[in-house]
Structures are given as C-alpha cells and as structure tokens.
Tab-separated table of C-alpha atoms and ligand atoms in Angstrom:
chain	number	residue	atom	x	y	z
Y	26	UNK	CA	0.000	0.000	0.000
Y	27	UNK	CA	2.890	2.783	0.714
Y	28	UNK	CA	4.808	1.737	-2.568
Y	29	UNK	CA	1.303	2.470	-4.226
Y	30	UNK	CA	1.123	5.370	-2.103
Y	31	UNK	CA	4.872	6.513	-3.203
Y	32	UNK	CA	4.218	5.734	-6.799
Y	33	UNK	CA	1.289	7.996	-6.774
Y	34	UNK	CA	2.963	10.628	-4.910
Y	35	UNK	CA	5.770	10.741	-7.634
Y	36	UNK	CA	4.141	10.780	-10.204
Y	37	UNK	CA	1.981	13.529	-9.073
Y	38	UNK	CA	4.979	15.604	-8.116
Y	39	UNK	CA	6.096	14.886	-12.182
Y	40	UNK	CA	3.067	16.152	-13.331
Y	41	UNK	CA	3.356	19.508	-11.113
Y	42	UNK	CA	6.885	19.795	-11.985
Y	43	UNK	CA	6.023	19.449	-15.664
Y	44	UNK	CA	3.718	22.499	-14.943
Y	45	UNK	CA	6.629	24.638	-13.499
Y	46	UNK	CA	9.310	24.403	-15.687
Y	47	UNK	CA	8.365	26.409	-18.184
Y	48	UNK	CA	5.461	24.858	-19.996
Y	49	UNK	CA	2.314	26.739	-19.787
Y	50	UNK	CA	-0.052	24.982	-17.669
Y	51	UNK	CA	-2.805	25.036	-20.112
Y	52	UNK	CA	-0.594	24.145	-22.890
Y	53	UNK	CA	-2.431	20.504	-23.936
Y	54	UNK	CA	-6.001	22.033	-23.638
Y	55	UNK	CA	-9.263	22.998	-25.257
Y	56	UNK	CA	-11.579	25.245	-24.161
Y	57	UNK	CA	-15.187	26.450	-25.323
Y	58	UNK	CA	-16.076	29.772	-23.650
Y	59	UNK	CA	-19.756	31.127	-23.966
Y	60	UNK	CA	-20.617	34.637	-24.575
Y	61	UNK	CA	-16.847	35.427	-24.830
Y	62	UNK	CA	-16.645	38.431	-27.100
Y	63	UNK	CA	-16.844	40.983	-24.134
Y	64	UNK	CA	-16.397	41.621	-20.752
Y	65	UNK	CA	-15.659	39.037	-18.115
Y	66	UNK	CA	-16.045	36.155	-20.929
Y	67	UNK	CA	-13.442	37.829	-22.965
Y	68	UNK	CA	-11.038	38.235	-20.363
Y	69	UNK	CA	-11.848	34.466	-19.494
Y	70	UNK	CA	-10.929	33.559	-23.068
Y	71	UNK	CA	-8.270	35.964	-22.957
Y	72	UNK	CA	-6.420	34.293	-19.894
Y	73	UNK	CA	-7.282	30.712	-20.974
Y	74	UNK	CA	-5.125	31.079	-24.195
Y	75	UNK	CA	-2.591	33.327	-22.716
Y	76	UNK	CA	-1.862	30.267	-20.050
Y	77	UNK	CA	-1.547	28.323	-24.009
Y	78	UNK	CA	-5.424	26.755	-24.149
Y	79	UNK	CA	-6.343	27.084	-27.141
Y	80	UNK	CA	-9.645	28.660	-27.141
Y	81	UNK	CA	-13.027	28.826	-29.177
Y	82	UNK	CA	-15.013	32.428	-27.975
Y	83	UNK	CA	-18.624	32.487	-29.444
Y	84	UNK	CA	-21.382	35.297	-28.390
Y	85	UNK	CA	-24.605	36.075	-30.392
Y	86	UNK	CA	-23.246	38.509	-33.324
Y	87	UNK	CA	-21.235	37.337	-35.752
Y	88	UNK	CA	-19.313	40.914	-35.805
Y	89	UNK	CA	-18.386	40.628	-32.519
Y	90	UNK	CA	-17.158	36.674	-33.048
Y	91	UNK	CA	-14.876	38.404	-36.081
Y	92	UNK	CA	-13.708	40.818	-34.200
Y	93	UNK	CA	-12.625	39.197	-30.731
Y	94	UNK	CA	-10.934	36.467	-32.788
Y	95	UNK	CA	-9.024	39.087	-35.371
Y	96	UNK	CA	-7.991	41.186	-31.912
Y	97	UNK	CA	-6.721	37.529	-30.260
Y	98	UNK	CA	-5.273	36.288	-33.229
Y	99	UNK	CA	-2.900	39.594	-33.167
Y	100	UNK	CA	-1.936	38.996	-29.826
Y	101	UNK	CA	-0.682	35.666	-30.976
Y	102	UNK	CA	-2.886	33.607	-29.203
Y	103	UNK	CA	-5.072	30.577	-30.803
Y	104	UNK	CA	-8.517	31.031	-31.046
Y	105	UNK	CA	-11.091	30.789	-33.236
Y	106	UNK	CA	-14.700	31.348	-33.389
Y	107	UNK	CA	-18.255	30.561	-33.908
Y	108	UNK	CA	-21.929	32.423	-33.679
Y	109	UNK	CA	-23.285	30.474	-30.469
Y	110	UNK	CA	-26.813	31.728	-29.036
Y	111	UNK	CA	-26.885	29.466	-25.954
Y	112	UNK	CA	-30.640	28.863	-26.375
Y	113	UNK	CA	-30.549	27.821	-29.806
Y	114	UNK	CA	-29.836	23.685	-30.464
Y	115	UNK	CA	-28.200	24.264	-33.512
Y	116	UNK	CA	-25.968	27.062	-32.842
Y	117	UNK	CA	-24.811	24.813	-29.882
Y	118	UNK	CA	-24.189	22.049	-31.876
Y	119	UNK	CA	-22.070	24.292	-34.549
Y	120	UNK	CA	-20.204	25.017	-31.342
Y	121	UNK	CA	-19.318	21.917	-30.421
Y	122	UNK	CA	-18.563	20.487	-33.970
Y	123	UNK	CA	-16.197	23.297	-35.157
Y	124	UNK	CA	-14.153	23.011	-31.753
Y	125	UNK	CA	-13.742	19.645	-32.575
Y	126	UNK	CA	-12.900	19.972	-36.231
Y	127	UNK	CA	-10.438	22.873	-35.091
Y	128	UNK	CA	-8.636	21.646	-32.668
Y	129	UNK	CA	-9.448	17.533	-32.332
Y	130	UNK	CA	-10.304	17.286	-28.385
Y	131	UNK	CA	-12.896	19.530	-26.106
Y	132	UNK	CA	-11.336	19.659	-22.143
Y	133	UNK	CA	-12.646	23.201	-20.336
Y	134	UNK	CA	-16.170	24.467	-20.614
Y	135	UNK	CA	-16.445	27.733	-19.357
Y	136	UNK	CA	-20.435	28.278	-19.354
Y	137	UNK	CA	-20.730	32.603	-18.798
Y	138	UNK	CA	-24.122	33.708	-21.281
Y	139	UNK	CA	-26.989	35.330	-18.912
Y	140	UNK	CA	-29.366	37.565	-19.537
Y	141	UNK	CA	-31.374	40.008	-17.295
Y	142	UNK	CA	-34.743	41.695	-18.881
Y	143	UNK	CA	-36.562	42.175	-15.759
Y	144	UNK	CA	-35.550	45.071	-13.277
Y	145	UNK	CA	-37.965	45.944	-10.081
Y	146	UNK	CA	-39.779	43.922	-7.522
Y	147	UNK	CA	-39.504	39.978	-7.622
Y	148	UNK	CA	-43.174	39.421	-7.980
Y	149	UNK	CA	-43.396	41.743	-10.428
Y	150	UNK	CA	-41.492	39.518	-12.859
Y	151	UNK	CA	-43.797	38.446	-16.030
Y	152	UNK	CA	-43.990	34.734	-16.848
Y	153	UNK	CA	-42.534	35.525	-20.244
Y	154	UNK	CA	-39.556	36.954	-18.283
Y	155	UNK	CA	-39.289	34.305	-15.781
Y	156	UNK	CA	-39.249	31.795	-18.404
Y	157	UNK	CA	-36.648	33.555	-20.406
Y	158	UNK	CA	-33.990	34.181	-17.313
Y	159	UNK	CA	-34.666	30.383	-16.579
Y	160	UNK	CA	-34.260	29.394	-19.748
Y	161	UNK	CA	-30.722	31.252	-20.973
Y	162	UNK	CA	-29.160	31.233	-17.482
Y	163	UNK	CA	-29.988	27.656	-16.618
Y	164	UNK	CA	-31.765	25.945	-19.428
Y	165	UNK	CA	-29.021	26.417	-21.711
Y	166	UNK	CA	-26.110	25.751	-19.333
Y	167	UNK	CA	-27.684	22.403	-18.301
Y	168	UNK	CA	-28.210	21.650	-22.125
Y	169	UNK	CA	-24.750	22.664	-23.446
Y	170	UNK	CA	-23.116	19.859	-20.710
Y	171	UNK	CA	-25.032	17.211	-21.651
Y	172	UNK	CA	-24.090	17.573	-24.898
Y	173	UNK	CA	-20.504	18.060	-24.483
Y	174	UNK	CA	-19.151	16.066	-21.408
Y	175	UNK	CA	-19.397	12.993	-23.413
Y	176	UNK	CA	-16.882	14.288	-26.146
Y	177	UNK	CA	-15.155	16.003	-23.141
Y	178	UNK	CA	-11.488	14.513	-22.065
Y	179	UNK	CA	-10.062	12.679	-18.980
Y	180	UNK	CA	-9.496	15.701	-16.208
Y	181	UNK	CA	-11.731	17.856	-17.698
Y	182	UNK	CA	-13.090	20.772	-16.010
Y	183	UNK	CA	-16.356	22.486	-16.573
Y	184	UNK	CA	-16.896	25.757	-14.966
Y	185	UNK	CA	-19.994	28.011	-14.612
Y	186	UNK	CA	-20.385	31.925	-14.108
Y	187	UNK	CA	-23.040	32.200	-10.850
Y	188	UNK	CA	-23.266	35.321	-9.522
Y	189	UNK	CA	-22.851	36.689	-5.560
Y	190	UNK	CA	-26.745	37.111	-6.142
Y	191	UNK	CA	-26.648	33.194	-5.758
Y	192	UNK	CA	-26.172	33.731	-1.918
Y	193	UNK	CA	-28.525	36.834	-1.314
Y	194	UNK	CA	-30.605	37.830	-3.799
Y	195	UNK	CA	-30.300	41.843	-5.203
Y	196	UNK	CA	-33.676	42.948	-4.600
Y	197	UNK	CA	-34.193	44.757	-8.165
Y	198	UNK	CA	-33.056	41.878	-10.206
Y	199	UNK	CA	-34.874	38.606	-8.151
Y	200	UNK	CA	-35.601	36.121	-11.067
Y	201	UNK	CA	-31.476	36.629	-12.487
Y	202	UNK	CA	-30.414	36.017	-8.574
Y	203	UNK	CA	-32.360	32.643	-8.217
Y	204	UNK	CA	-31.432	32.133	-11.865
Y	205	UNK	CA	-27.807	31.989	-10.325
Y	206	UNK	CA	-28.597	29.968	-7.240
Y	207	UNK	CA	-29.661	26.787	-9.704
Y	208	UNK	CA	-26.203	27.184	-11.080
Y	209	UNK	CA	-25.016	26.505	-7.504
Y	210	UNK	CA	-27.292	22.973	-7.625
Y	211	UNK	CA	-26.330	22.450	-11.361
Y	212	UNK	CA	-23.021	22.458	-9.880
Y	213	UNK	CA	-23.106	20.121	-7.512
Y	214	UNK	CA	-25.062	17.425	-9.291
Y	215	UNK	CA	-23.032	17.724	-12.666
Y	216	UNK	CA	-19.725	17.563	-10.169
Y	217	UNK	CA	-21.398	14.507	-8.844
Y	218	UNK	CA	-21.794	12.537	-12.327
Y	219	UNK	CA	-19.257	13.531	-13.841
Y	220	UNK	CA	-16.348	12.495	-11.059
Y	221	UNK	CA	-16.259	8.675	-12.444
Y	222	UNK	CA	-15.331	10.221	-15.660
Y	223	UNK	CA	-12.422	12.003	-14.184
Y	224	UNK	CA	-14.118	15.439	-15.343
Y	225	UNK	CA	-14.481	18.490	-12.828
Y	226	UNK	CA	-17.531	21.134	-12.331
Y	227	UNK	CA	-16.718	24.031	-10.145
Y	228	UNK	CA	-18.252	27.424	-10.437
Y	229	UNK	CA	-17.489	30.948	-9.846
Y	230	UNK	CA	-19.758	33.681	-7.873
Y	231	UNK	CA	-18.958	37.356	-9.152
Y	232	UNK	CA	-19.426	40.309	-7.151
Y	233	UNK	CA	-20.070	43.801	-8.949
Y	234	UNK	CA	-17.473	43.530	-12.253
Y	235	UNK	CA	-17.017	46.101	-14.313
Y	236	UNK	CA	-18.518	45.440	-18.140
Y	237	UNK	CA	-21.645	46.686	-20.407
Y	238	UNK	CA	-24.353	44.325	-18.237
Y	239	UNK	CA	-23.465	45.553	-15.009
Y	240	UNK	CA	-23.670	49.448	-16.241
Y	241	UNK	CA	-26.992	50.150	-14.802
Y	242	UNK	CA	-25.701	48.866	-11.253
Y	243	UNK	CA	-22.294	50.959	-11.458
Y	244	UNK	CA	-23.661	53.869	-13.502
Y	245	UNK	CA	-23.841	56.619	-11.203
Y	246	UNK	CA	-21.305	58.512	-8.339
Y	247	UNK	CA	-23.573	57.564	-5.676
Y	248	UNK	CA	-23.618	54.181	-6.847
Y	249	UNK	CA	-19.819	53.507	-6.874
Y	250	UNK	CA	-19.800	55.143	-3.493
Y	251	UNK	CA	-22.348	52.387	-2.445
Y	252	UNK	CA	-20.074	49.823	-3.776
Y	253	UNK	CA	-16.866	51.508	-1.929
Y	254	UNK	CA	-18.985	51.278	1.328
Y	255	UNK	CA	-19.924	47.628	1.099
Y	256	UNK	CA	-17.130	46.148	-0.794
Y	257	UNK	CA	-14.239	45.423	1.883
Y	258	UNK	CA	-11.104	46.353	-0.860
Y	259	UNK	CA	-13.244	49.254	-1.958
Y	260	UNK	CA	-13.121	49.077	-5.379
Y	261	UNK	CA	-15.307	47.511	-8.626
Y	262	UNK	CA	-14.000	43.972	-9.717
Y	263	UNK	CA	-12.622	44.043	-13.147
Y	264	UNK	CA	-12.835	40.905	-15.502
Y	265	UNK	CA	-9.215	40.025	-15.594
Y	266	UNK	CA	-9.850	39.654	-11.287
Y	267	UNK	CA	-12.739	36.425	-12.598
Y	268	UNK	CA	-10.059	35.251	-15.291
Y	269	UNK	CA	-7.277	34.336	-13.251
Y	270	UNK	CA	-9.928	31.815	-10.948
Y	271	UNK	CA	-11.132	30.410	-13.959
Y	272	UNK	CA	-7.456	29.525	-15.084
Y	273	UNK	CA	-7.119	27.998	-12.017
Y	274	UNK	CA	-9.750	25.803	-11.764
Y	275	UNK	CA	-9.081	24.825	-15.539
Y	276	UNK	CA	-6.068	23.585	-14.930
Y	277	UNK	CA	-4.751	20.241	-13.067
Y	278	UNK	CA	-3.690	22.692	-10.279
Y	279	UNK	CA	-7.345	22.536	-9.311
Y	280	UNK	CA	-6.980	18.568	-9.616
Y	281	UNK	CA	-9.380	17.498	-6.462
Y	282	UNK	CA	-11.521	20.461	-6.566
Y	283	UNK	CA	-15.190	20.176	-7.683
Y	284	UNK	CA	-18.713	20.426	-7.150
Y	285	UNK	CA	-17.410	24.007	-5.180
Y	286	UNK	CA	-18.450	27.395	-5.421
Y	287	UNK	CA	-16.399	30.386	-5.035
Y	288	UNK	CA	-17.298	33.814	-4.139
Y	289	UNK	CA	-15.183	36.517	-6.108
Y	290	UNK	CA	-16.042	39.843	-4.991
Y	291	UNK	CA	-13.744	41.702	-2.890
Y	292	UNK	CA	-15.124	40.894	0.635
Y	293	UNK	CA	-18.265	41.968	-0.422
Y	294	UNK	CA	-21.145	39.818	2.421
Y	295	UNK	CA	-22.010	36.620	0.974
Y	296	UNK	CA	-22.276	33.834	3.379
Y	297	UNK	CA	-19.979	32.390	6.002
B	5	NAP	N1	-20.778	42.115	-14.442
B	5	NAP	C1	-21.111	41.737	-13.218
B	5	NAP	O1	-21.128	42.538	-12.263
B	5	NAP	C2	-21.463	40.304	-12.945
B	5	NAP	C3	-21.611	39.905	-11.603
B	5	NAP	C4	-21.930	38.588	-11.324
B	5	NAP	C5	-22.085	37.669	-12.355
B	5	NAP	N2	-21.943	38.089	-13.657
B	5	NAP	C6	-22.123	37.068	-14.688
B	5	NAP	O2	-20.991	37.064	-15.552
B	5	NAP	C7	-21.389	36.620	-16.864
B	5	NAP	C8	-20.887	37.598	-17.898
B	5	NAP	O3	-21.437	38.884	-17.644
B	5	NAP	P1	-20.748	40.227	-18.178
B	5	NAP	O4	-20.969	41.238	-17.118
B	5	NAP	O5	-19.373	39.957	-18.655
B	5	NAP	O6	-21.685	40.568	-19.428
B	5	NAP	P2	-21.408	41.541	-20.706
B	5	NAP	O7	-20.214	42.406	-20.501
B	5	NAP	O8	-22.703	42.215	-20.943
B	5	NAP	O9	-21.033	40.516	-21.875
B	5	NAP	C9	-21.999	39.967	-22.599
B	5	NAP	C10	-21.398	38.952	-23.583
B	5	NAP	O10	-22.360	37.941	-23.716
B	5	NAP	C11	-22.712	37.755	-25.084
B	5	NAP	N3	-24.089	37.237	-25.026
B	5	NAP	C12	-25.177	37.842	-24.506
B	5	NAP	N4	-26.241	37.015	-24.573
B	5	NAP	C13	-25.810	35.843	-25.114
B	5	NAP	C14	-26.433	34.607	-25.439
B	5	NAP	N5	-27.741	34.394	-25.224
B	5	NAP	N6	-25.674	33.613	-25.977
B	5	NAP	C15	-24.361	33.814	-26.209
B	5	NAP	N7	-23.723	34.967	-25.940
B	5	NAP	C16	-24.437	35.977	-25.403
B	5	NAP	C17	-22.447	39.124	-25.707
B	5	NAP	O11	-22.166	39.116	-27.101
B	5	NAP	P3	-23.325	39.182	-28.249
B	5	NAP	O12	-24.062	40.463	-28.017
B	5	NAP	O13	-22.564	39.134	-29.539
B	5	NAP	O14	-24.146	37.958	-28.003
B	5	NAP	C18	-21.157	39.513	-24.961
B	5	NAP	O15	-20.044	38.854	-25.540
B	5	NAP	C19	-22.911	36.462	-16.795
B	5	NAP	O16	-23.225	35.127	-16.522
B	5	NAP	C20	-23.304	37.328	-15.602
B	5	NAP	O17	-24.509	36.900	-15.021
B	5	NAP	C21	-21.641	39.364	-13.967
C-alpha cells in the first residue's frame, strides 16, 4: 500500500513539476467559452489562451465573433470562433462540432451567457420573463453539458459563471439572482456525475465587475460610493480579477476540486 502510495505521490509531483518548468499549464487544452466576445467572458478567453489553451469564444453577433478572434489572433494567441446563441440547439451544436474539427479534443467548458430583462420587484417579474432568465441562465447551461461532457477529455473541467446574487438575492433583479442559485445545484449534481469520468464542475460567484451588463448597477457617483462602502477592498471587480480563478480551476492545479463554489467579490457579504 505505501509503494502504491509513493508511486502515486511521484508521479503527481512529475506532473506539477512538468507544470513549473516552463510549460504553460494550459498548454495541452481545449476550451469552449460562452458569450466570450466581451467583458468578463473575454477576459476568461483571454487568460485561458494566454496560459496556451487554445480557445473557441462564441457570443450572439457574428461581428463581434470576427472581431474578438481578429484582436486575439494579433496577440498571438489561438482562437477561433463561432456564432453560439446558448438557447438555440443548432448554434450549440455548430459550437461543439467546429471546436472539434479545429482543434481535435474539447477539455474546459467555461459556461458565462446570462441575460437580465426584468428590473424591479420579484413578484413583479412576467412569466414571459421568468421563463426567459430560466431558460438562458440555466436551461441552456444544463443543455450545453449534456451535450458536451461525453466528447469532453479525462481531467476535464467544466466551470460556470453564478453570480454573488446566488447567496442573497439583489432585490431589483430577483428572477437573475435565483437564476444563479440553480447554477449553484447544477453544480453540484453535474460535479457529482461527472467524477467517475475524471471530469471536474466548479463554479465561480462574481461580485459587482465592471462590463456593459453591469452598467446600470455601477452607472452613477452615488452608486460607486455604495459599492466603496460595502465592498471590503473598496473598489469595482474588473474581468481580468474572474479570469485568473477560472485559469485555475481549468487547470490540473485545481486537480481534487469540484462540485465548489467560489465567491469573487472583494469581501463583499455573501455567506460564512
Ligand atoms: N458584471 C457583473 O457585475 C457580474 C456579476 C456577477 C455575475 N456576472 C455574470 O458574468 C457573466 C458575464 O457577464 P458580463 O458582465 O461579462 O456581461 P457583458 O459584458 O454584458 O457581456 C456579454 C457577452 O455575452 C454575449 N451574449 C449575450 N447574450 C448571449 C447569449 N444568449 N448567448 C451567447 N452569448 C451571449 C455578448 O455578445 P453578443 O451580443 O454578440 O451575443 C457579450 O459577448 C454572466 O453570466 C453574468 O450573469 C456578472
């Protein structure tokens, strides 16, 4: 049992030696990021294929897929890209066949698309909207794993964008906070299945980051003096801060982490 023990031991120290001398630690992977031609998905997508992953961004508008993959491209990095709506089967499954045809192997899912259309009281929330938050946030999410685990490698690692709203729900956006709090259970029970395959599910809460969707929150002077007051380091997130967690739990330094959640947000009250 120790020489089994030993054996293991060593060759786990090879494998995080291999990752420190030099290599980049995402050198050997794939990754599919969702709504990754702006803000915290394109700094995801960004960081993934700066740590060498090479990297498929997809969002909505085919303009915005062009550009994100002509500004990556420059930077030397490899990417390339497809129009994904995450509601739509078929987009999702042009997703997953042009990773594979690009690249040969799919081993990080970073699921990030949300949307928000309803602002004001929680009962207030029209079934149309309800349905709709549900359906992109959660829906989708749930749908895009199913359909790519099983073409997913050995120590894979899925990860989903929650939101701090998981924990406490904002009071003017209710239906996006529970929205998030499924992710935490979509988590756990994807974590769950997927350990006998050797593949991960972890996923990330966000406090207040600065990007286009979180505008209305951030807008104002008194508003980023409200965030000063209740955020511990005082300032906004930015995307890069959600990034550099994502890379982590990508990557076989994250090895015996899943079914998790963690809270990325400054300080900022979110449970114990
Ligand atoms: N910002 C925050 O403070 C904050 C806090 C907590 C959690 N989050 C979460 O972080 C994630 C990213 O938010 P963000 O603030 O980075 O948003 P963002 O800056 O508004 O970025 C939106 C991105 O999503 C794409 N997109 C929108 N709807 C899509 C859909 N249905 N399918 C595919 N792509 C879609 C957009 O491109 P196209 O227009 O081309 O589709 C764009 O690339 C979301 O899950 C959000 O809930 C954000």
């Amino acid at each position: 049992m120790f020489r089994n023990l030993k054996t293991l031991l060593v060759t786990n120290n090879r494998r995080i030696m291999s990752t420190t001398s030099g290599q980049k630690r995402l050198a050997d992977k794939v990754a599919i990021v969702t709504a990754s031609t702006d803000g915290i998905g394109l700094a995801i997508a960004t960081r993934l294929a700066e740590d060498g992953a090479r990297v498929v961004v997809s969002s909505r508008k085919e303009a915005n897929v062009e550009k994100t993959v002509r500004s990556l491209r420059a930077k030397g990095l490899q990417v390339t890209g497809v129009v994904c709506h995450v509601g739509n089967k078929e987009h999702r499954q042009r997703l997953l066949q042009t990773t594979l045809r690009e690249f040969g192997q799919v081993d990080v899912l970073v699921s990030n698309a949300a949307v928000n259309p309803a602002f004001g009281a929680f009962l207030d929330t029209s079934e149309e909207e309800f349905e709709k938050i549900l359906s992109v946030n959660v829906t989708s999410a749930f749908l895009l794993t199913k359909e790519i685990v099983p073409e997913m490698r050995a120590h894979g690692s899925i990860v989903y964008i929650s939101s701090i709203g998981a924990y406490q729900p904002f009071p003017l956006i209710g239906a996006y906070s529970v929205s998030k709090t499924a992710l935490l259970g979509l988590t756990k029970a994807v974590a769950n299945q997927c350990a006998a395959l050797s593949i991960r599910a972890n996923c990330i809460c966000p406090g207040i980051i600065r990007t286009k969707f979180s505008d209305a929150l951030t807008g104002s002077e008194a508003a980023m003096e409200e965030i000063e007051r209740v955020v511990p380091m005082q300032r906004i997130g930015a995307p890069e801060d959600i990034a550099g967690i994502v890379a982590f739990l990508a990557s076989d330094d994250s090895r015996y982490l899943t079914g998790e959640s963690i809270v990325v947000a400054g300080g900022h009250y979110s449970r114990l």
